[in-house]
Amino acid sequence: MRSSFIPFSKPAISELEIQAVAEVLRSGWITTGPKTAEFEAAFRGYCNAEGAVALCSATAGMHLLLAALGIGPGDEVITPSMTWVSTVNLIVLAGAKPVFADIDRDTLMVSAETIAPLITDHTRLIIPVHFAGAALDMDPLRRLASKKNIHLAEDAAHAVGTEYHGEKIGRHGSAIFSFHPIKDMTCGEGGMFCSDDSDLVERVRRLKFHGLGVDAYDRTIQGRSPQAEVLEPGFKYNLTDMAAVIGLGQLGRLDRFIEKRALLARRYQALLADVDEILPLAVPSYPMRHAWHLFIVRLDIERAGMSRDTFMTELKKRNIGTGLHFKAVHMQKYYRETLRLPDGALPATEWNSERICSLPLFPDMALEDVDSVVAAIKKVLA
Ligand SMILES: *Cc1c(COP(=O)(O)O)cnc(C)c1O
């Protein structure tokens, strides 16, 4: 058994980021300012995106997107139930109706085929989720959305550095990234809205800071229009310079992080190939670069004779941390009671919700750590 606990995720923070934060703290300007602008430019460059707005979280980005599109009562938004709750919470809080698309059983991702039948005259927005670092099959989704004249915004919280047909997620359309500590790169907390729709970018930029046309830094230091006025009521979702420099350091090492994650993932795949009770996710066959945000497996609960929750508890007793991404939204208390979807409404989502489990995966993990995780899994199943 491992002598020390291995978490399922751990941020790879270096002295570089620690130094950079200290410099910002000493500089006299710690909130949104030059470092945030530098981070936005660097991220735009990395993704080859046309516009990028740094935010305090991806959830904030989702809220701003819904507000910018004026989504409200009477509107429907299509998204998977196999996602983080934030998206659905915001749809409901906006007074709109979430409509859940089922997922592919082995990639956990929605597709144009699962979404098309759900479109009605009330559908205003589709939010598909790139899952675990793999890319959605975007071409059919884009064709469907443009044919029906419906907005498409990608939840790219898992897809920093992911590529689809040789291009980064964020290059085309609108995508929202997260820099929460478990994601492939972090700012502590943070997010980025990228879009090739310049009107939408400007709207999000304005709404993220009280509905003013400019940031405090622009007014105070750059001397731009000190009497900035509220152009429309907005929120307070800006990223601080303290967080932005962490993001700059992380972005500089992101490709190395992803290479290491891929190496660890390949070792998991090789070592788990002969464990009959464990089924890793499938990797889509269209051209893409996987960012390996998560290494998700499904437990064959019938064959193993134990629930996924018991499996996770048994691993924890053996010093192995695991995660759950995600418990389907429609199966959580509030949504069970308010949406009342019948059992089996989303078969692949429900099947996976009972069986998925995320194994430890982070850049500072050693290959031998993978061996010890797999050894523990075999012990638990024996
Ligand atoms: C993490 C995550 C989010 C939310 O990101 P925050 O930055 O924490 O707001 C949204 N969607 C998915 C799929 C996520 O994994």
Tab-separated table of C-alpha atoms and ligand atoms in Angstrom:
chain	number	residue	atom	x	y	z
A	1	MET	CA	0.000	0.000	0.000
A	2	ARG	CA	1.100	3.591	-0.684
A	3	SER	CA	2.615	5.235	2.383
A	4	SER	CA	1.383	8.703	1.393
A	5	PHE	CA	-1.988	9.902	0.119
A	6	ILE	CA	-2.165	10.756	-3.580
A	7	PRO	CA	-4.870	13.311	-4.442
A	8	PHE	CA	-6.780	12.957	-7.702
A	9	SER	CA	-5.567	16.423	-8.744
A	10	LYS	CA	-2.936	18.905	-7.664
A	11	PRO	CA	-1.943	22.239	-9.238
A	12	ALA	CA	1.644	22.461	-10.566
A	13	ILE	CA	2.721	25.777	-9.056
A	14	SER	CA	6.375	26.784	-9.483
A	15	GLU	CA	8.604	29.441	-7.907
A	16	LEU	CA	7.946	31.430	-11.095
A	17	GLU	CA	4.314	32.025	-10.183
A	18	ILE	CA	5.139	32.605	-6.504
A	19	GLN	CA	7.689	35.267	-7.478
A	20	ALA	CA	5.301	36.859	-9.973
A	21	VAL	CA	2.532	37.150	-7.375
A	22	ALA	CA	4.989	38.722	-4.911
A	23	GLU	CA	5.996	41.280	-7.555
A	24	VAL	CA	2.384	42.212	-8.216
A	25	LEU	CA	1.772	42.585	-4.487
A	26	ARG	CA	4.744	44.954	-4.217
A	27	SER	CA	3.821	46.910	-7.345
A	28	GLY	CA	1.000	48.980	-5.915
A	29	TRP	CA	-1.581	47.665	-8.450
A	30	ILE	CA	-3.080	44.312	-7.503
A	31	THR	CA	-6.500	44.146	-9.151
A	32	THR	CA	-7.330	44.131	-12.899
A	33	GLY	CA	-4.576	46.000	-14.726
A	34	PRO	CA	-1.540	45.494	-16.959
A	35	LYS	CA	-0.976	41.837	-15.999
A	36	THR	CA	-4.567	40.914	-16.799
A	37	ALA	CA	-4.228	42.618	-20.191
A	38	GLU	CA	-0.979	40.686	-20.750
A	39	PHE	CA	-2.671	37.416	-19.794
A	40	GLU	CA	-5.585	38.064	-22.164
A	41	ALA	CA	-3.149	38.795	-25.014
A	42	ALA	CA	-1.056	35.696	-24.251
A	43	PHE	CA	-4.122	33.450	-24.070
A	44	ARG	CA	-5.507	34.913	-27.284
A	45	GLY	CA	-2.155	34.183	-28.911
A	46	TYR	CA	-2.025	30.620	-27.567
A	47	CYS	CA	-5.511	29.768	-28.885
A	48	ASN	CA	-5.224	32.010	-31.930
A	49	ALA	CA	-8.533	33.450	-30.718
A	50	GLU	CA	-9.888	36.732	-32.003
A	51	GLY	CA	-11.132	38.095	-28.695
A	52	ALA	CA	-10.489	37.094	-25.079
A	53	VAL	CA	-11.859	38.499	-21.819
A	54	ALA	CA	-10.329	37.409	-18.499
A	55	LEU	CA	-12.861	36.675	-15.755
A	56	CYS	CA	-12.945	35.498	-12.152
A	57	SER	CA	-14.362	32.077	-13.171
A	58	ALA	CA	-15.886	30.112	-16.022
A	59	THR	CA	-19.194	30.297	-14.153
A	60	ALA	CA	-18.980	34.088	-14.400
A	61	GLY	CA	-18.365	33.714	-18.136
A	62	MET	CA	-21.452	31.556	-18.482
A	63	HIS	CA	-23.525	34.111	-16.572
A	64	LEU	CA	-22.244	36.961	-18.759
A	65	LEU	CA	-22.946	35.000	-21.926
A	66	LEU	CA	-26.565	34.358	-20.881
A	67	ALA	CA	-26.951	38.029	-19.933
A	68	ALA	CA	-25.329	39.252	-23.152
A	69	LEU	CA	-27.679	37.092	-25.228
A	70	GLY	CA	-30.660	38.236	-23.152
A	71	ILE	CA	-31.675	34.662	-22.271
A	72	GLY	CA	-34.672	34.619	-19.933
A	73	PRO	CA	-38.190	33.327	-19.321
A	74	GLY	CA	-39.634	31.423	-22.269
A	75	ASP	CA	-36.183	30.523	-23.636
A	76	GLU	CA	-34.710	27.026	-23.799
A	77	VAL	CA	-31.011	26.216	-23.548
A	78	ILE	CA	-29.735	22.798	-24.600
A	79	THR	CA	-26.816	21.369	-22.622
A	80	PRO	CA	-25.862	17.942	-21.230
A	81	SER	CA	-26.899	16.863	-17.747
A	82	MET	CA	-23.443	15.263	-17.533
A	83	THR	CA	-21.760	18.574	-16.704
A	84	TRP	CA	-20.791	20.764	-13.803
A	85	VAL	CA	-23.903	22.204	-12.115
A	86	SER	CA	-22.922	25.826	-12.661
A	87	THR	CA	-24.253	26.016	-16.235
A	88	VAL	CA	-27.660	24.604	-15.362
A	89	ASN	CA	-27.928	26.695	-12.194
A	90	LEU	CA	-27.399	29.848	-14.243
A	91	ILE	CA	-29.913	28.840	-16.907
A	92	VAL	CA	-32.521	28.278	-14.189
A	93	LEU	CA	-31.596	31.486	-12.330
A	94	ALA	CA	-32.044	33.398	-15.616
A	95	GLY	CA	-35.613	32.084	-15.709
A	96	ALA	CA	-34.936	29.932	-18.772
A	97	LYS	CA	-35.461	26.193	-19.189
A	98	PRO	CA	-32.556	23.737	-19.354
A	99	VAL	CA	-33.105	20.992	-21.921
A	100	PHE	CA	-30.754	18.045	-21.462
A	101	ALA	CA	-29.116	16.225	-24.342
A	102	ASP	CA	-27.906	12.688	-23.698
A	103	ILE	CA	-24.252	11.857	-24.259
A	104	ASP	CA	-22.224	9.254	-26.080
A	105	ARG	CA	-21.863	6.407	-23.621
A	106	ASP	CA	-18.082	6.124	-24.082
A	107	THR	CA	-16.888	9.732	-24.578
A	108	LEU	CA	-19.445	11.456	-22.295
A	109	MET	CA	-20.005	14.080	-25.001
A	110	VAL	CA	-23.120	15.347	-26.760
A	111	SER	CA	-23.343	15.387	-30.545
A	112	ALA	CA	-25.381	17.019	-33.303
A	113	GLU	CA	-27.497	13.821	-33.450
A	114	THR	CA	-28.427	13.950	-29.756
A	115	ILE	CA	-29.126	17.693	-29.876
A	116	ALA	CA	-31.064	18.063	-33.151
A	117	PRO	CA	-34.319	16.414	-31.942
A	118	LEU	CA	-34.411	18.709	-28.877
A	119	ILE	CA	-34.504	21.956	-30.844
A	120	THR	CA	-37.806	23.860	-30.676
A	121	ASP	CA	-38.946	27.371	-31.585
A	122	HIS	CA	-37.859	28.423	-28.077
A	123	THR	CA	-34.263	27.163	-28.307
A	124	ARG	CA	-31.921	30.145	-28.037
A	125	LEU	CA	-28.578	28.618	-27.129
A	126	ILE	CA	-26.693	25.313	-27.203
A	127	ILE	CA	-23.893	24.747	-24.671
A	128	PRO	CA	-22.038	21.510	-25.465
A	129	VAL	CA	-19.215	20.406	-23.138
A	130	HIS	CA	-15.751	19.300	-24.246
A	131	PHE	CA	-15.155	16.430	-21.840
A	132	ALA	CA	-12.073	15.408	-19.838
A	133	GLY	CA	-9.711	17.176	-22.280
A	134	ALA	CA	-11.098	15.568	-25.462
A	135	ALA	CA	-12.682	17.754	-28.159
A	136	LEU	CA	-16.327	17.678	-29.129
A	137	ASP	CA	-17.014	16.908	-32.778
A	138	MET	CA	-17.572	20.597	-33.537
A	139	ASP	CA	-18.176	20.591	-37.315
A	140	PRO	CA	-21.625	18.913	-37.200
A	141	LEU	CA	-22.565	21.011	-34.138
A	142	ARG	CA	-21.615	24.232	-35.948
A	143	ARG	CA	-23.561	23.203	-39.047
A	144	LEU	CA	-26.646	22.406	-36.965
A	145	ALA	CA	-26.505	25.674	-34.984
A	146	SER	CA	-26.001	27.831	-38.042
A	147	LYS	CA	-28.735	26.041	-40.004
A	148	LYS	CA	-31.188	26.647	-37.146
A	149	ASN	CA	-29.795	30.122	-36.409
A	150	ILE	CA	-29.142	29.311	-32.745
A	151	HIS	CA	-26.154	30.503	-30.693
A	152	LEU	CA	-23.531	27.883	-29.878
A	153	ALA	CA	-21.146	28.410	-26.942
A	154	GLU	CA	-18.669	25.737	-25.923
A	155	ASP	CA	-18.080	24.874	-22.283
A	156	ALA	CA	-14.305	24.554	-22.606
A	157	ALA	CA	-13.565	24.259	-18.884
A	158	HIS	CA	-11.807	20.923	-19.603
A	159	ALA	CA	-10.320	21.991	-22.915
A	160	VAL	CA	-7.486	24.460	-22.332
A	161	GLY	CA	-4.929	23.362	-24.937
A	162	THR	CA	-7.284	20.887	-26.624
A	163	GLU	CA	-7.184	20.944	-30.440
A	164	TYR	CA	-9.812	19.946	-32.985
A	165	HIS	CA	-8.666	19.363	-36.577
A	166	GLY	CA	-5.355	21.061	-35.775
A	167	GLU	CA	-6.833	24.193	-34.213
A	168	LYS	CA	-7.143	25.159	-30.571
A	169	ILE	CA	-10.527	25.250	-28.919
A	170	GLY	CA	-11.231	28.991	-28.665
A	171	ARG	CA	-10.068	29.690	-32.238
A	172	HIS	CA	-13.579	29.592	-33.711
A	173	GLY	CA	-16.973	30.434	-32.252
A	174	SER	CA	-17.376	31.185	-28.541
A	175	ALA	CA	-15.743	29.158	-25.764
A	176	ILE	CA	-15.508	29.561	-22.018
A	177	PHE	CA	-12.408	28.272	-20.176
A	178	SER	CA	-11.881	27.667	-16.462
A	179	PHE	CA	-8.705	28.149	-14.424
A	180	HIS	CA	-10.006	26.514	-11.254
A	181	PRO	CA	-7.159	24.663	-9.446
A	182	ILE	CA	-8.123	21.217	-10.758
A	183	LYS	CA	-8.107	22.252	-14.454
A	184	ASP	CA	-5.109	21.826	-16.770
A	185	MET	CA	-3.895	25.317	-15.814
A	186	THR	CA	-4.961	27.525	-12.939
A	187	CYS	CA	-5.104	31.115	-11.670
A	188	GLY	CA	-6.315	30.020	-8.236
A	189	GLU	CA	-9.739	30.911	-9.585
A	190	GLY	CA	-10.278	32.368	-13.020
A	191	GLY	CA	-11.854	32.005	-16.419
A	192	MET	CA	-11.578	33.247	-20.003
A	193	PHE	CA	-14.260	34.034	-22.535
A	194	CYS	CA	-13.020	33.687	-26.132
A	195	SER	CA	-15.052	34.544	-29.191
A	196	ASP	CA	-14.740	35.491	-32.844
A	197	ASP	CA	-17.925	37.590	-32.461
A	198	SER	CA	-16.453	41.021	-31.668
A	199	ASP	CA	-19.794	42.498	-30.557
A	200	LEU	CA	-20.251	39.671	-28.063
A	201	VAL	CA	-16.685	40.135	-26.776
A	202	GLU	CA	-17.255	43.840	-26.168
A	203	ARG	CA	-20.590	43.160	-24.500
A	204	VAL	CA	-19.026	40.558	-22.167
A	205	ARG	CA	-16.114	42.903	-21.432
A	206	ARG	CA	-18.495	45.671	-20.434
A	207	LEU	CA	-20.866	43.455	-18.435
A	208	LYS	CA	-18.001	41.914	-16.457
A	209	PHE	CA	-17.275	45.298	-14.832
A	210	HIS	CA	-20.441	47.104	-13.787
A	211	GLY	CA	-21.437	47.873	-17.354
A	212	LEU	CA	-18.775	50.542	-17.594
A	213	GLY	CA	-16.991	50.872	-20.894
A	214	VAL	CA	-13.535	50.740	-19.276
A	215	ASP	CA	-11.684	49.125	-16.351
A	216	ALA	CA	-10.528	51.051	-13.273
A	217	TYR	CA	-6.923	50.662	-14.472
A	218	ASP	CA	-7.725	52.328	-17.772
A	219	ARG	CA	-9.277	55.268	-15.996
A	220	THR	CA	-6.721	55.716	-13.219
A	221	ILE	CA	-3.431	54.933	-14.923
A	222	GLN	CA	-4.095	55.305	-18.613
A	223	GLY	CA	-6.004	58.500	-17.981
A	224	ARG	CA	-8.904	57.409	-20.177
A	225	SER	CA	-12.283	59.030	-19.652
A	226	PRO	CA	-12.211	59.314	-15.857
A	227	GLN	CA	-15.929	59.980	-15.837
A	228	ALA	CA	-16.775	56.508	-17.172
A	229	GLU	CA	-20.521	55.974	-17.124
A	230	VAL	CA	-22.691	52.939	-16.724
A	231	LEU	CA	-23.755	51.996	-20.241
A	232	GLU	CA	-25.958	49.178	-18.928
A	233	PRO	CA	-26.224	47.426	-15.550
A	234	GLY	CA	-23.354	44.931	-15.235
A	235	PHE	CA	-21.675	42.543	-12.832
A	236	LYS	CA	-18.326	42.397	-10.989
A	237	TYR	CA	-16.534	39.445	-12.566
A	238	ASN	CA	-13.056	40.804	-13.337
A	239	LEU	CA	-9.829	38.824	-12.814
A	240	THR	CA	-7.156	40.320	-10.536
A	241	ASP	CA	-3.561	40.918	-11.616
A	242	MET	CA	-2.469	38.614	-8.767
A	243	ALA	CA	-4.385	35.795	-10.442
A	244	ALA	CA	-3.388	36.825	-13.973
A	245	VAL	CA	0.339	36.356	-13.314
A	246	ILE	CA	-0.312	32.844	-12.022
A	247	GLY	CA	-2.139	32.211	-15.307
A	248	LEU	CA	0.757	33.662	-17.334
A	249	GLY	CA	3.225	31.322	-15.627
A	250	GLN	CA	0.934	28.336	-16.105
A	251	LEU	CA	0.212	29.131	-19.752
A	252	GLY	CA	3.951	29.166	-20.448
A	253	ARG	CA	4.185	25.573	-19.190
A	254	LEU	CA	0.783	24.315	-20.361
A	255	ASP	CA	2.090	22.294	-23.307
A	256	ARG	CA	4.574	20.511	-21.032
A	257	PHE	CA	1.783	19.844	-18.525
A	258	ILE	CA	-0.311	18.284	-21.273
A	259	GLU	CA	2.568	16.117	-22.544
A	260	LYS	CA	3.098	14.775	-19.043
A	261	ARG	CA	-0.632	14.170	-18.575
A	262	ALA	CA	-0.701	12.256	-21.876
A	263	LEU	CA	2.237	10.101	-20.758
A	264	LEU	CA	0.466	9.242	-17.505
A	265	ALA	CA	-2.800	8.557	-19.339
A	266	ARG	CA	-1.096	6.143	-21.752
A	267	ARG	CA	0.356	4.236	-18.798
A	268	TYR	CA	-3.085	3.988	-17.199
A	269	GLN	CA	-4.509	2.713	-20.493
A	270	ALA	CA	-1.782	0.076	-20.810
A	271	LEU	CA	-2.007	-1.109	-17.201
A	272	LEU	CA	-5.813	-1.144	-17.078
A	273	ALA	CA	-6.254	-2.971	-20.388
A	274	ASP	CA	-6.470	-6.345	-18.650
A	275	VAL	CA	-8.629	-5.229	-15.708
A	276	ASP	CA	-12.052	-6.452	-16.840
A	277	GLU	CA	-14.061	-4.465	-14.282
A	278	ILE	CA	-12.572	-1.121	-15.384
A	279	LEU	CA	-13.540	0.618	-18.608
A	280	PRO	CA	-11.674	3.865	-19.421
A	281	LEU	CA	-13.363	6.469	-21.619
A	282	ALA	CA	-12.940	6.085	-25.370
A	283	VAL	CA	-10.840	8.610	-27.299
A	284	PRO	CA	-12.708	10.013	-30.334
A	285	SER	CA	-11.236	9.050	-33.705
A	286	TYR	CA	-11.483	12.443	-35.457
A	287	PRO	CA	-8.274	14.516	-35.507
A	288	MET	CA	-7.658	16.216	-32.175
A	289	ARG	CA	-5.148	16.838	-29.410
A	290	HIS	CA	-6.386	15.501	-26.087
A	291	ALA	CA	-5.495	17.741	-23.122
A	292	TRP	CA	-6.037	14.865	-20.661
A	293	HIS	CA	-7.743	17.022	-18.073
A	294	LEU	CA	-9.141	13.920	-16.368
A	295	PHE	CA	-8.552	10.179	-16.532
A	296	ILE	CA	-12.066	8.829	-16.125
A	297	VAL	CA	-12.922	5.151	-15.806
A	298	ARG	CA	-16.243	3.357	-15.448
A	299	LEU	CA	-16.585	0.600	-12.878
A	300	ASP	CA	-18.461	-2.473	-14.072
A	301	ILE	CA	-20.582	-2.563	-10.912
A	302	GLU	CA	-22.260	-5.885	-11.796
A	303	ARG	CA	-18.976	-7.685	-12.373
A	304	ALA	CA	-17.192	-5.960	-9.468
A	305	GLY	CA	-20.084	-6.634	-7.086
A	306	MET	CA	-19.729	-3.209	-5.499
A	307	SER	CA	-21.014	0.290	-6.079
A	308	ARG	CA	-18.818	3.034	-7.470
A	309	ASP	CA	-19.076	4.871	-4.136
A	310	THR	CA	-17.759	1.804	-2.286
A	311	PHE	CA	-14.974	1.515	-4.881
A	312	MET	CA	-13.953	5.145	-4.210
A	313	THR	CA	-14.085	4.619	-0.428
A	314	GLU	CA	-11.959	1.471	-0.682
A	315	LEU	CA	-9.380	3.305	-2.785
A	316	LYS	CA	-9.268	6.126	-0.253
A	317	LYS	CA	-8.508	3.581	2.501
A	318	ARG	CA	-5.515	2.640	0.380
A	319	ASN	CA	-4.371	6.287	0.142
A	320	ILE	CA	-5.710	6.874	-3.367
A	321	GLY	CA	-7.819	9.986	-3.956
A	322	THR	CA	-10.469	9.935	-6.679
A	323	GLY	CA	-12.986	12.408	-8.109
A	324	LEU	CA	-16.476	12.269	-9.599
A	325	HIS	CA	-17.028	14.226	-12.831
A	326	PHE	CA	-19.915	14.393	-12.683
A	327	LYS	CA	-23.008	13.271	-10.833
A	328	ALA	CA	-25.619	14.050	-13.500
A	329	VAL	CA	-27.335	17.365	-12.828
A	330	HIS	CA	-30.886	16.017	-13.299
A	331	MET	CA	-30.201	13.366	-10.632
A	332	GLN	CA	-29.356	15.941	-7.925
A	333	LYS	CA	-31.930	16.860	-5.285
A	334	TYR	CA	-33.121	20.251	-6.554
A	335	TYR	CA	-33.351	19.108	-10.164
A	336	ARG	CA	-34.915	15.752	-9.271
A	337	GLU	CA	-37.656	17.624	-7.441
A	338	THR	CA	-38.204	20.454	-9.911
A	339	LEU	CA	-37.589	18.897	-13.327
A	340	ARG	CA	-38.927	15.415	-12.431
A	341	LEU	CA	-37.462	13.691	-15.455
A	342	PRO	CA	-38.550	10.036	-15.546
A	343	ASP	CA	-35.930	7.355	-14.818
A	344	GLY	CA	-34.200	6.408	-18.044
A	345	ALA	CA	-34.846	9.797	-19.679
A	346	LEU	CA	-31.123	10.108	-20.384
A	347	PRO	CA	-29.891	6.498	-20.478
A	348	ALA	CA	-26.181	7.014	-21.245
A	349	THR	CA	-25.947	9.900	-18.762
A	350	GLU	CA	-27.601	7.879	-15.993
A	351	TRP	CA	-25.558	4.749	-16.744
A	352	ASN	CA	-22.320	6.715	-16.487
A	353	SER	CA	-23.413	8.798	-13.501
A	354	GLU	CA	-23.510	5.581	-11.418
A	355	ARG	CA	-20.199	4.221	-12.704
A	356	ILE	CA	-17.674	6.979	-13.447
A	357	CYS	CA	-14.688	7.809	-11.308
A	358	SER	CA	-11.687	10.075	-12.002
A	359	LEU	CA	-8.285	8.607	-11.125
A	360	PRO	CA	-5.302	10.713	-9.976
A	361	LEU	CA	-3.822	12.712	-12.860
A	362	PHE	CA	-1.646	15.814	-12.550
A	363	PRO	CA	1.682	16.975	-14.014
A	364	ASP	CA	3.789	16.408	-10.889
A	365	MET	CA	2.698	12.766	-10.636
A	366	ALA	CA	5.372	10.115	-11.270
A	367	LEU	CA	4.790	7.205	-13.640
A	368	GLU	CA	5.284	4.923	-10.635
A	369	ASP	CA	2.315	6.647	-8.997
A	370	VAL	CA	0.159	5.289	-11.821
A	371	ASP	CA	1.499	1.808	-11.059
A	372	SER	CA	0.552	2.164	-7.403
A	373	VAL	CA	-2.958	3.412	-8.269
A	374	VAL	CA	-3.549	0.452	-10.590
A	375	ALA	CA	-2.128	-1.960	-8.001
A	376	ALA	CA	-4.589	-0.564	-5.442
A	377	ILE	CA	-7.482	-0.910	-7.912
A	378	LYS	CA	-6.593	-4.576	-8.468
A	379	LYS	CA	-6.460	-5.159	-4.688
A	380	VAL	CA	-9.862	-3.525	-4.182
A	381	LEU	CA	-11.375	-5.652	-6.939
A	382	ALA	CA	-9.701	-8.927	-5.855
B	1	LIG	C1	-14.979	23.519	-13.709
B	1	LIG	C2	-16.097	23.529	-14.636
B	1	LIG	C3	-16.912	24.654	-14.798
B	1	LIG	C4	-16.842	25.851	-13.909
B	1	LIG	O1	-15.611	26.489	-13.867
B	1	LIG	P1	-15.349	27.579	-12.726
B	1	LIG	O2	-14.115	28.306	-13.206
B	1	LIG	O3	-15.109	26.827	-11.454
B	1	LIG	O4	-16.518	28.457	-12.644
B	1	LIG	C5	-17.902	24.630	-15.780
B	1	LIG	N1	-18.083	23.550	-16.543
B	1	LIG	C6	-17.345	22.442	-16.411
B	1	LIG	C7	-17.598	21.283	-17.316
B	1	LIG	C8	-16.338	22.383	-15.436
B	1	LIG	O5	-15.623	21.271	-15.272
